[in-house]
Amino acid sequence: MMDTKIKRLQEIINESHQIVFFGGAGVSTESGIPDFRSAEGIYHQNYKYPPEEVVSHSFFMRNPECFYEFYKDKMLNLNARPNRAHAKLAALEWAGKVSAVITQNIDGLHQAAGSKKVYELHGSVHRNYCMKCHKLYDAKYVKDSKGVPYCTCGGMIKPDVVLYEEALNDKARQQATNMISQADTLIIGGTSLSVYPAAGFIDYFIGKNLVLINKSMTTKTIRTILHIEDPIAEVFSQIKV
Ligand code: ZN
């Protein structure tokens, strides 16, 4: 038997033509990728330095050995596979329902599931570049290199991931706000909406249906027409395309 809130979500999806999905860490939870800020997340794991310090631009420049030790161990989850939420969002895109997926995740799992229009606000572990000659490297090269990965030219390689103290990818940010402003439905999922400036994106939405799917209450108070407090993969697995 279908939950009345899931039923309502199904109705909203059925009547929508330009759905934008805005997702956070909770979308990848079922894939085994830890949420940075949840109680079980990596922020609470014991490490030599607090993770929020390690994952900052100044720390990366100052102590790349330590950054990469942490990054490869905790953030580079190359064995992770897309889950039911990624799969359903890709299917909804093929069906002409979802016009864009905007994500704060860096794991590339939406693309792995088949989504084409993905805007990665915080970059991706799958793109890495030499800080000297800008040559590109894949995630496997970074993972397999001993300690700090270096380019053939001798330059240090940096993941194309937005670290603390760094600005969001400007192109992705502009495209994301543009897609949100054109959407008839905005579904926000698996995020506490606490990461500035991503949290401000919701203000660009002028469409009809604002849906929030999040296990825990959001810190930013937003006016939703539907709020489902269940894990996102569980919710999406019940939706029919
Ligand atoms: Zn180079």
CSV table of C-alpha atoms and ligand atoms in Angstrom, one decimal:
chain,number,residue,atom,x,y,z
A,1,MET,CA,0.0,0.0,0.0
A,2,MET,CA,1.3,3.4,-1.0
A,3,ASP,CA,2.0,6.0,1.6
A,4,THR,CA,-0.2,9.1,1.0
A,5,LYS,CA,2.8,11.4,0.8
A,6,ILE,CA,4.5,9.1,-1.8
A,7,LYS,CA,1.2,9.1,-3.7
A,8,ARG,CA,1.2,12.9,-3.6
A,9,LEU,CA,4.8,12.9,-4.9
A,10,GLN,CA,3.8,10.6,-7.7
A,11,GLU,CA,0.9,13.0,-8.7
A,12,ILE,CA,3.3,15.9,-8.7
A,13,ILE,CA,5.8,14.1,-10.9
A,14,ASN,CA,3.0,13.0,-13.2
A,15,GLU,CA,1.8,16.5,-13.8
A,16,SER,CA,5.3,18.1,-14.0
A,17,HIS,CA,7.4,18.6,-17.2
A,18,GLN,CA,10.5,20.4,-15.9
A,19,ILE,CA,11.5,18.8,-12.7
A,20,VAL,CA,14.8,19.9,-11.2
A,21,PHE,CA,16.3,17.8,-8.5
A,22,PHE,CA,18.7,19.4,-6.0
A,23,GLY,CA,20.5,16.8,-4.0
A,24,GLY,CA,23.1,16.4,-1.2
A,25,ALA,CA,25.0,13.8,0.7
A,26,GLY,CA,21.9,11.8,1.6
A,27,VAL,CA,21.4,10.8,-2.0
A,28,SER,CA,24.6,8.7,-1.9
A,29,THR,CA,24.1,7.2,1.6
A,30,GLU,CA,22.6,4.0,0.2
A,31,SER,CA,25.7,3.7,-2.0
A,32,GLY,CA,27.8,3.6,1.2
A,33,ILE,CA,29.3,7.0,0.9
A,34,PRO,CA,29.4,8.7,4.3
A,35,ASP,CA,27.6,12.0,4.8
A,36,PHE,CA,30.1,14.7,5.8
A,37,ARG,CA,27.9,16.2,8.4
A,38,SER,CA,25.7,13.4,9.8
A,39,ALA,CA,26.4,11.7,13.1
A,40,GLU,CA,27.9,8.7,11.4
A,41,GLY,CA,29.7,10.9,8.9
A,42,ILE,CA,33.4,11.3,8.5
A,43,TYR,CA,33.4,14.5,10.5
A,44,HIS,CA,33.0,12.5,13.6
A,45,GLN,CA,35.7,9.9,12.9
A,46,ASN,CA,38.9,10.1,14.7
A,47,TYR,CA,41.7,11.5,12.6
A,48,LYS,CA,44.9,13.4,13.2
A,49,TYR,CA,43.4,16.7,12.0
A,50,PRO,CA,39.7,17.6,12.0
A,51,PRO,CA,38.3,16.7,8.5
A,52,GLU,CA,36.9,20.2,8.0
A,53,GLU,CA,40.5,21.5,8.3
A,54,VAL,CA,42.0,18.8,6.0
A,55,VAL,CA,39.4,19.5,3.3
A,56,SER,CA,40.4,23.2,3.0
A,57,HIS,CA,42.4,25.0,0.3
A,58,SER,CA,45.1,26.2,2.7
A,59,PHE,CA,45.6,22.8,4.3
A,60,PHE,CA,45.9,21.2,0.8
A,61,MET,CA,48.6,23.7,-0.1
A,62,ARG,CA,50.4,23.4,3.2
A,63,ASN,CA,50.2,19.7,3.7
A,64,PRO,CA,49.3,17.8,0.5
A,65,GLU,CA,50.6,14.4,1.9
A,66,CYS,CA,48.2,14.5,4.8
A,67,PHE,CA,45.4,15.8,2.5
A,68,TYR,CA,45.8,12.9,0.1
A,69,GLU,CA,46.1,10.4,2.8
A,70,PHE,CA,42.6,11.4,4.1
A,71,TYR,CA,41.2,12.1,0.7
A,72,LYS,CA,42.1,8.7,-0.8
A,73,ASP,CA,40.9,6.9,2.3
A,74,LYS,CA,37.6,8.7,3.0
A,75,MET,CA,36.5,10.7,0.0
A,76,LEU,CA,37.6,8.6,-3.0
A,77,ASN,CA,35.0,5.8,-3.0
A,78,LEU,CA,35.7,4.3,-6.4
A,79,ASN,CA,33.9,1.1,-5.6
A,80,ALA,CA,30.6,2.9,-4.9
A,81,ARG,CA,27.7,2.1,-7.2
A,82,PRO,CA,24.6,4.2,-8.0
A,83,ASN,CA,21.6,3.4,-5.9
A,84,ARG,CA,17.8,3.4,-6.4
A,85,ALA,CA,17.6,7.2,-6.1
A,86,HIS,CA,20.3,7.8,-8.9
A,87,ALA,CA,18.6,5.1,-11.1
A,88,LYS,CA,15.1,6.6,-10.8
A,89,LEU,CA,16.3,10.1,-11.5
A,90,ALA,CA,18.1,8.9,-14.6
A,91,ALA,CA,14.9,7.1,-15.7
A,92,LEU,CA,12.9,10.3,-15.1
A,93,GLU,CA,15.3,12.3,-17.2
A,94,TRP,CA,15.0,9.8,-20.1
A,95,ALA,CA,11.2,10.0,-19.7
A,96,GLY,CA,11.4,13.8,-20.2
A,97,LYS,CA,10.3,14.6,-16.7
A,98,VAL,CA,13.6,15.7,-15.0
A,99,SER,CA,15.4,18.5,-16.8
A,100,ALA,CA,18.4,18.7,-14.5
A,101,VAL,CA,20.1,17.2,-11.5
A,102,ILE,CA,22.0,19.6,-9.3
A,103,THR,CA,24.3,18.0,-6.8
A,104,GLN,CA,26.5,18.9,-4.0
A,105,ASN,CA,28.1,15.4,-4.2
A,106,ILE,CA,31.5,14.8,-5.8
A,107,ASP,CA,31.1,11.0,-6.5
A,108,GLY,CA,29.9,11.1,-10.1
A,109,LEU,CA,27.1,8.5,-9.3
A,110,HIS,CA,24.4,10.4,-11.2
A,111,GLN,CA,26.4,10.1,-14.4
A,112,ALA,CA,27.2,6.5,-13.6
A,113,ALA,CA,23.4,5.8,-13.4
A,114,GLY,CA,22.9,7.5,-16.8
A,115,SER,CA,21.9,11.0,-16.0
A,116,LYS,CA,23.1,13.5,-18.6
A,117,LYS,CA,22.2,16.9,-17.3
A,118,VAL,CA,24.1,17.0,-14.1
A,119,TYR,CA,25.5,20.1,-12.5
A,120,GLU,CA,28.2,19.5,-9.9
A,121,LEU,CA,28.4,22.4,-7.5
A,122,HIS,CA,31.3,21.0,-5.6
A,123,GLY,CA,33.1,19.4,-8.5
A,124,SER,CA,34.0,15.7,-9.0
A,125,VAL,CA,36.6,13.3,-7.9
A,126,HIS,CA,36.7,12.0,-11.5
A,127,ARG,CA,38.3,15.1,-12.8
A,128,ASN,CA,41.9,15.9,-11.6
A,129,TYR,CA,44.3,18.4,-13.1
A,130,CYS,CA,47.9,19.3,-13.0
A,131,MET,CA,48.3,22.7,-11.2
A,132,LYS,CA,51.2,23.5,-13.6
A,133,CYS,CA,50.2,22.4,-17.1
A,134,HIS,CA,46.5,21.6,-16.5
A,135,LYS,CA,46.7,18.1,-18.0
A,136,LEU,CA,43.8,16.0,-16.8
A,137,TYR,CA,43.9,12.8,-14.9
A,138,ASP,CA,41.2,10.3,-13.8
A,139,ALA,CA,40.4,9.2,-10.3
A,140,LYS,CA,42.2,5.9,-10.7
A,141,TYR,CA,45.5,7.6,-11.4
A,142,VAL,CA,45.1,9.6,-8.2
A,143,LYS,CA,44.0,6.5,-6.2
A,144,ASP,CA,46.9,4.4,-7.5
A,145,SER,CA,49.6,7.0,-7.1
A,146,LYS,CA,51.8,6.7,-4.0
A,147,GLY,CA,51.2,9.6,-1.7
A,148,VAL,CA,50.7,12.9,-3.5
A,149,PRO,CA,49.9,12.4,-7.2
A,150,TYR,CA,52.2,14.3,-9.7
A,151,CYS,CA,51.9,15.0,-13.4
A,152,THR,CA,54.5,13.8,-15.9
A,153,CYS,CA,55.6,17.5,-16.0
A,154,GLY,CA,56.4,17.4,-12.3
A,155,GLY,CA,53.5,19.6,-11.2
A,156,MET,CA,51.2,18.6,-8.4
A,157,ILE,CA,47.8,17.2,-9.3
A,158,LYS,CA,44.7,18.7,-7.6
A,159,PRO,CA,41.2,17.1,-7.6
A,160,ASP,CA,38.6,19.3,-9.3
A,161,VAL,CA,36.7,19.3,-6.0
A,162,VAL,CA,35.6,22.5,-4.2
A,163,LEU,CA,37.5,22.7,-1.0
A,164,TYR,CA,36.7,24.9,2.0
A,165,GLU,CA,37.8,28.5,1.3
A,166,GLU,CA,37.2,27.9,-2.4
A,167,ALA,CA,34.4,29.3,-4.5
A,168,LEU,CA,31.8,27.1,-6.1
A,169,ASN,CA,32.3,26.2,-9.8
A,170,ASP,CA,31.0,29.4,-11.4
A,171,LYS,CA,29.7,27.8,-14.6
A,172,ALA,CA,27.9,25.0,-12.7
A,173,ARG,CA,26.4,27.6,-10.3
A,174,GLN,CA,25.0,29.8,-13.1
A,175,GLN,CA,23.6,26.9,-15.1
A,176,ALA,CA,22.0,25.5,-11.9
A,177,THR,CA,20.3,28.7,-11.0
A,178,ASN,CA,19.1,29.0,-14.6
A,179,MET,CA,17.6,25.5,-14.5
A,180,ILE,CA,15.9,26.1,-11.1
A,181,SER,CA,14.4,29.4,-12.3
A,182,GLN,CA,12.7,27.5,-15.3
A,183,ALA,CA,11.5,24.5,-13.3
A,184,ASP,CA,7.9,23.7,-12.6
A,185,THR,CA,8.9,21.4,-9.7
A,186,LEU,CA,11.9,21.5,-7.5
A,187,ILE,CA,12.7,18.4,-5.5
A,188,ILE,CA,15.3,18.9,-2.8
A,189,GLY,CA,16.7,15.6,-1.4
A,190,GLY,CA,19.2,14.3,1.0
A,191,THR,CA,20.6,17.7,2.1
A,192,SER,CA,20.3,19.8,5.3
A,193,LEU,CA,20.6,22.9,3.1
A,194,SER,CA,23.2,24.2,5.5
A,195,VAL,CA,26.1,24.5,3.0
A,196,TYR,CA,26.3,28.1,1.9
A,197,PRO,CA,25.9,29.3,-0.8
A,198,ALA,CA,24.1,26.2,-2.2
A,199,ALA,CA,21.4,26.8,0.3
A,200,GLY,CA,20.5,30.1,-1.4
A,201,PHE,CA,19.7,28.3,-4.7
A,202,ILE,CA,16.1,27.6,-3.5
A,203,ASP,CA,15.4,31.3,-3.7
A,204,TYR,CA,15.6,31.1,-7.5
A,205,PHE,CA,12.6,28.8,-7.7
A,206,ILE,CA,9.4,30.4,-8.8
A,207,GLY,CA,7.6,27.2,-10.0
A,208,LYS,CA,4.6,25.4,-8.6
A,209,ASN,CA,5.8,22.5,-6.5
A,210,LEU,CA,8.5,22.5,-3.9
A,211,VAL,CA,9.2,19.1,-2.4
A,212,LEU,CA,11.6,18.2,0.3
A,213,ILE,CA,12.8,14.6,0.9
A,214,ASN,CA,15.0,14.4,3.9
A,215,LYS,CA,15.4,12.1,6.8
A,216,SER,CA,16.2,14.9,9.3
A,217,MET,CA,14.7,18.3,9.5
A,218,THR,CA,16.4,21.0,7.5
A,219,THR,CA,18.1,23.8,9.3
A,220,LYS,CA,16.9,26.4,6.8
A,221,THR,CA,13.2,26.9,7.0
A,222,ILE,CA,11.7,26.6,3.6
A,223,ARG,CA,8.1,26.7,2.5
A,224,THR,CA,7.4,23.3,0.9
A,225,ILE,CA,4.2,21.9,-0.4
A,226,LEU,CA,5.3,18.4,0.5
A,227,HIS,CA,7.8,17.2,3.0
A,228,ILE,CA,8.7,13.5,3.2
A,229,GLU,CA,10.9,12.4,6.1
A,230,ASP,CA,12.2,9.1,4.7
A,231,PRO,CA,15.5,8.1,3.1
A,232,ILE,CA,15.5,9.3,-0.5
A,233,ALA,CA,16.4,6.0,-2.1
A,234,GLU,CA,13.5,4.4,-0.4
A,235,VAL,CA,11.1,7.1,-1.6
A,236,PHE,CA,12.3,7.1,-5.2
A,237,SER,CA,12.1,3.3,-5.4
A,238,GLN,CA,8.3,3.6,-5.0
A,239,ILE,CA,7.9,6.1,-7.8
A,240,LYS,CA,6.8,4.9,-11.2
A,241,VAL,CA,8.2,6.6,-14.3
B,1,ZN,ZN,51.6,18.9,-15.6
